[in-house]
Amino acid sequence: MSFHHAVVLVDHHNALIQQFDANEVHAEKVKDHRHYTRQHNSGVRTEHEFFAEVCDALSGVNEILVAGSHTAQADFKHYVEKHRPALKPKIAGWETVDHPTGGQLLALAKAFFVKHDRMRGLKTPT
């Protein structure tokens, strides 16, 4: 099932994705898979695969709020711009947060989208 709004709490190793509407919430966790290569001694491949999984989990969502640390957001934004440009217009905002609970994250997202939808002139659910 796909929802109109989603919030993703992203860091470099985990993502919590909450897709929601006025009555329902679907939460999903995405974790990275460590694939360090001896030749390159790099985690770049792992980060790209992780961010790709996060983007795949957001397919079908019309508006997305991305939350997390400043560096995690910057890396995810760079990945989206370079590798998933079709997702970029669906990202409605970026919020820097420090380890919110799932409930706090959902409350932040709902408040954000009420304000966002009102600015766009859309009716918001009560």
Coordinates of N, CA and C in Angstrom, one line a residue:
M1 N 0.8 -1.2 0.0 CA 0.0 0.0 0.0 C 0.9 1.2 0.0
S2 N 0.5 2.2 -0.8 CA 1.3 3.4 -0.9 C 0.5 4.6 -0.3
F3 N 1.1 5.5 0.4 CA 0.5 6.6 1.0 C 1.0 7.9 0.4
H4 N 0.3 9.0 0.6 CA 0.6 10.3 0.0 C 1.8 10.9 0.7
H5 N 2.0 10.8 2.0 CA 3.1 11.4 2.7 C 4.0 10.3 3.4
A6 N 5.2 10.7 3.5 CA 6.2 9.8 4.2 C 7.3 10.7 4.8
V7 N 7.8 10.1 5.9 CA 8.9 10.8 6.6 C 10.0 9.7 6.7
V8 N 11.2 10.0 6.4 CA 12.3 9.1 6.5 C 13.4 9.7 7.4
L9 N 13.7 8.9 8.5 CA 14.8 9.3 9.4 C 16.0 8.5 8.9
V10 N 17.0 9.2 8.4 CA 18.1 8.6 7.7 C 19.4 8.9 8.4
D11 N 20.3 7.9 8.6 CA 21.6 8.1 9.0 C 22.5 7.3 8.0
H12 N 23.7 7.0 8.3 CA 24.5 6.3 7.3 C 24.4 4.8 7.4
H13 N 23.6 4.3 8.3 CA 23.5 2.8 8.5 C 22.1 2.3 8.6
N14 N 21.2 3.2 9.0 CA 19.8 2.8 9.2 C 18.8 3.9 8.7
A15 N 17.6 3.5 8.3 CA 16.6 4.4 8.0 C 15.3 3.9 8.5
L16 N 14.5 4.8 9.1 CA 13.2 4.5 9.5 C 12.2 5.3 8.6
I17 N 11.4 4.5 7.9 CA 10.5 5.2 6.9 C 9.1 5.0 7.4
Q18 N 8.4 6.1 7.6 CA 7.0 6.0 8.0 C 6.1 6.6 7.0
Q19 N 5.3 5.8 6.3 CA 4.3 6.3 5.3 C 3.0 6.4 6.1
F20 N 2.3 7.5 5.8 CA 1.1 7.7 6.7 C 0.0 8.6 5.9
D21 N -1.2 8.5 6.5 CA -2.3 9.4 6.1 C -3.0 9.7 7.4
A22 N -4.1 10.3 7.4 CA -4.8 10.8 8.6 C -5.1 9.6 9.6
N23 N -5.3 8.4 9.1 CA -5.7 7.3 9.9 C -4.8 6.2 10.1
E24 N -3.8 6.0 9.2 CA -2.9 4.9 9.2 C -1.5 5.2 9.1
V25 N -0.6 4.4 9.7 CA 0.8 4.5 9.6 C 1.5 3.2 9.2
H26 N 2.4 3.2 8.2 CA 3.1 2.0 7.9 C 4.6 2.3 8.1
A27 N 5.2 1.6 9.0 CA 6.6 1.8 9.3 C 7.5 0.7 8.8
E28 N 8.7 1.1 8.3 CA 9.6 0.1 7.7 C 11.0 0.6 8.0
K29 N 11.8 -0.4 8.4 CA 13.3 -0.1 8.7 C 14.1 -0.7 7.5
V30 N 15.1 0.1 7.2 CA 16.1 -0.3 6.1 C 17.5 -0.2 6.8
K31 N 18.2 -1.3 6.7 CA 19.6 -1.3 7.3 C 20.6 -1.5 6.2
D32 N 21.8 -1.0 6.4 CA 22.8 -1.2 5.4 C 23.4 -2.6 5.5
H33 N 24.1 -3.0 4.5 CA 24.7 -4.3 4.4 C 26.2 -4.1 4.2
R34 N 27.0 -4.4 5.2 CA 28.4 -4.1 5.1 C 29.1 -4.9 4.0
H35 N 29.7 -4.2 3.0 CA 30.4 -4.9 1.9 C 31.8 -4.2 1.7
Y36 N 32.7 -4.2 2.7 CA 33.9 -3.6 2.5 C 34.8 -4.5 1.6
T37 N 35.5 -3.8 0.7 CA 36.3 -4.5 -0.3 C 37.8 -4.3 0.1
R38 N 38.6 -5.4 0.1 CA 40.0 -5.2 0.5 C 40.7 -4.3 -0.5
Q39 N 40.3 -4.4 -1.7 CA 41.1 -3.7 -2.8 C 40.9 -2.2 -2.5
H40 N 39.7 -1.7 -2.2 CA 39.5 -0.3 -2.1 C 39.3 0.1 -0.6
N41 N 39.1 -0.8 0.3 CA 38.9 -0.5 1.7 C 37.9 0.6 1.8
S42 N 36.8 0.5 1.2 CA 35.8 1.5 1.1 C 34.4 1.0 1.4
G43 N 33.6 1.9 2.0 CA 32.2 1.6 2.2 C 31.3 2.3 1.2
V44 N 31.8 2.9 0.2 CA 31.0 3.7 -0.8 C 30.0 2.8 -1.4
R45 N 30.3 1.6 -1.8 CA 29.4 0.7 -2.5 C 28.3 0.4 -1.5
T46 N 28.6 0.1 -0.3 CA 27.6 -0.2 0.8 C 26.6 1.0 0.9
E47 N 27.2 2.2 1.0 CA 26.3 3.4 1.2 C 25.4 3.6 0.0
H48 N 25.9 3.4 -1.2 CA 25.0 3.5 -2.4 C 23.9 2.5 -2.4
E49 N 24.3 1.2 -2.1 CA 23.2 0.2 -2.0 C 22.2 0.5 -0.9
F50 N 22.6 1.0 0.2 CA 21.7 1.4 1.3 C 20.8 2.5 0.8
F51 N 21.4 3.6 0.3 CA 20.5 4.7 -0.2 C 19.6 4.3 -1.3
A52 N 20.0 3.3 -2.1 CA 19.1 2.8 -3.2 C 17.9 2.1 -2.6
E53 N 18.2 1.3 -1.5 CA 17.1 0.6 -0.9 C 16.1 1.6 -0.2
V54 N 16.6 2.7 0.4 CA 15.8 3.7 1.0 C 14.9 4.3 -0.1
C55 N 15.5 4.7 -1.3 CA 14.8 5.3 -2.4 C 13.7 4.3 -2.9
D56 N 14.0 3.1 -3.0 CA 13.1 2.1 -3.5 C 11.9 2.0 -2.5
A57 N 12.1 2.1 -1.2 CA 11.1 2.0 -0.2 C 10.2 3.2 -0.3
L58 N 10.6 4.3 -0.9 CA 9.8 5.5 -1.0 C 9.1 5.6 -2.3
S59 N 9.2 4.6 -3.2 CA 8.5 4.7 -4.4 C 7.0 4.7 -4.2
G60 N 6.4 5.5 -5.0 CA 4.9 5.6 -4.9 C 4.4 6.7 -3.9
V61 N 5.3 7.2 -3.1 CA 5.0 8.3 -2.2 C 5.1 9.6 -2.9
N62 N 4.1 10.5 -2.7 CA 4.0 11.8 -3.4 C 4.8 12.9 -2.8
E63 N 4.9 12.9 -1.4 CA 5.6 13.9 -0.7 C 6.4 13.3 0.4
I64 N 7.6 13.7 0.5 CA 8.6 13.1 1.5 C 9.2 14.2 2.3
L65 N 9.3 13.9 3.6 CA 10.1 14.7 4.5 C 11.3 13.9 4.9
V66 N 12.5 14.4 4.7 CA 13.7 13.7 5.1 C 14.3 14.3 6.4
A67 N 14.5 13.5 7.4 CA 15.0 14.0 8.7 C 16.3 13.2 9.0
G68 N 17.1 13.8 9.8 CA 18.3 13.1 10.3 C 19.4 14.2 10.6
S69 N 20.6 13.7 10.8 CA 21.7 14.6 11.0 C 22.1 15.4 9.7
H70 N 22.7 16.5 9.9 CA 23.1 17.3 8.7 C 23.9 16.5 7.7
T71 N 24.9 15.8 8.2 CA 25.8 15.1 7.3 C 25.1 13.9 6.6
A72 N 24.2 13.2 7.3 CA 23.5 12.1 6.7 C 22.5 12.6 5.6
Q73 N 21.8 13.8 5.9 CA 21.0 14.4 5.0 C 21.7 14.8 3.7
A74 N 22.9 15.4 3.9 CA 23.7 15.9 2.8 C 24.1 14.8 1.9
D75 N 24.6 13.7 2.5 CA 25.0 12.5 1.7 C 23.8 11.9 1.0
F76 N 22.6 11.8 1.6 CA 21.5 11.3 1.0 C 21.0 12.2 -0.2
K77 N 21.0 13.5 0.1 CA 20.6 14.5 -0.9 C 21.6 14.3 -2.2
H78 N 22.9 14.2 -1.9 CA 23.8 14.1 -3.0 C 23.5 12.8 -3.8
Y79 N 23.2 11.7 -3.1 CA 22.9 10.5 -3.8 C 21.6 10.6 -4.6
V80 N 20.6 11.2 -4.1 CA 19.4 11.4 -4.8 C 19.6 12.3 -6.1
E81 N 20.3 13.4 -5.9 CA 20.6 14.2 -7.0 C 21.3 13.6 -8.1
K82 N 22.3 12.7 -7.8 CA 23.2 12.1 -8.8 C 22.6 10.8 -9.3
H83 N 21.9 10.0 -8.5 CA 21.5 8.7 -8.9 C 20.0 8.5 -9.0
R84 N 19.2 9.3 -8.4 CA 17.7 9.1 -8.4 C 17.0 10.5 -8.6
P85 N 17.3 11.2 -9.7 CA 16.8 12.6 -9.8 C 15.2 12.6 -9.9
A86 N 14.6 11.5 -10.2 CA 13.1 11.5 -10.3 C 12.5 11.6 -8.9
L87 N 13.3 11.3 -7.8 CA 12.8 11.4 -6.5 C 12.9 12.8 -5.9
K88 N 13.8 13.6 -6.4 CA 14.1 14.9 -5.9 C 12.9 15.8 -5.8
P89 N 12.0 15.9 -6.8 CA 10.8 16.8 -6.7 C 9.8 16.3 -5.7
K90 N 9.9 15.1 -5.3 CA 8.9 14.5 -4.3 C 9.4 14.9 -2.8
I91 N 10.6 15.3 -2.7 CA 11.1 15.6 -1.3 C 10.6 17.1 -1.0
A92 N 9.7 17.2 -0.1 CA 9.1 18.4 0.3 C 9.9 19.2 1.3
G93 N 10.8 18.6 2.0 CA 11.6 19.3 3.0 C 12.6 18.4 3.7
W94 N 13.5 19.1 4.4 CA 14.7 18.5 5.1 C 14.6 19.1 6.5
E95 N 14.7 18.2 7.5 CA 14.7 18.6 8.9 C 15.9 18.0 9.6
T96 N 16.7 18.8 10.3 CA 17.8 18.3 11.1 C 17.2 17.9 12.4
V97 N 17.4 16.7 12.8 CA 16.9 16.2 14.1 C 18.0 15.3 14.8
D98 N 17.8 15.1 16.1 CA 18.8 14.3 16.8 C 18.1 13.2 17.5
H99 N 18.0 12.0 17.0 CA 17.5 10.8 17.6 C 16.1 10.9 18.1
P100 N 15.1 11.3 17.3 CA 13.7 11.3 17.8 C 13.2 9.9 17.9
T101 N 12.2 9.7 18.7 CA 11.5 8.4 18.8 C 10.6 8.3 17.5
G102 N 10.0 7.1 17.3 CA 9.1 7.0 16.1 C 7.9 7.9 16.2
G103 N 7.4 8.0 17.5 CA 6.2 8.9 17.7 C 6.6 10.4 17.5
Q104 N 7.7 10.8 17.9 CA 8.2 12.2 17.8 C 8.4 12.5 16.3
L105 N 8.9 11.5 15.6 CA 9.2 11.7 14.1 C 7.9 11.8 13.4
L106 N 6.9 11.0 13.7 CA 5.6 11.1 13.0 C 4.9 12.4 13.4
A107 N 5.0 12.9 14.6 CA 4.4 14.2 15.0 C 5.0 15.3 14.2
L108 N 6.4 15.3 14.1 CA 7.1 16.3 13.3 C 6.6 16.3 11.9
A109 N 6.5 15.1 11.3 CA 6.1 15.0 9.9 C 4.7 15.5 9.7
K110 N 3.8 15.1 10.6 CA 2.4 15.6 10.4 C 2.3 17.1 10.5
A111 N 3.0 17.7 11.5 CA 3.0 19.1 11.6 C 3.6 19.8 10.4
F112 N 4.6 19.2 9.9 CA 5.3 19.7 8.7 C 4.3 19.7 7.5
F113 N 3.7 18.6 7.3 CA 2.8 18.5 6.1 C 1.5 19.3 6.2
V114 N 1.0 19.5 7.4 CA -0.1 20.4 7.6 C 0.3 21.8 7.1
K115 N 1.4 22.3 7.6 CA 1.9 23.6 7.2 C 2.2 23.7 5.7
H116 N 2.9 22.6 5.2 CA 3.3 22.5 3.8 C 2.1 22.6 2.9
D117 N 1.1 21.7 3.2 CA -0.1 21.7 2.4 C -0.9 23.0 2.4
R118 N -1.0 23.6 3.6 CA -1.7 24.9 3.7 C -1.0 26.0 2.8
M119 N 0.3 26.0 2.8 CA 1.0 26.9 1.9 C 0.8 26.7 0.5
R120 N 0.5 25.4 0.1 CA 0.2 25.1 -1.3 C -1.3 25.3 -1.6
G121 N -2.1 25.6 -0.6 CA -3.5 25.8 -0.8 C -4.3 24.5 -0.9
L122 N -3.8 23.4 -0.3 CA -4.5 22.1 -0.3 C -5.2 21.9 1.0
K123 N -6.3 21.2 0.9 CA -7.1 20.9 2.1 C -6.3 19.9 2.9
T124 N -6.2 20.1 4.2 CA -5.5 19.1 5.1 C -6.5 18.3 5.9
P125 N -6.3 17.0 6.2 CA -7.2 16.3 7.0 C -7.2 16.8 8.4
T126 N -8.3 16.7 9.1 CA -8.4 17.1 10.5 C -8.4 16.0 11.4

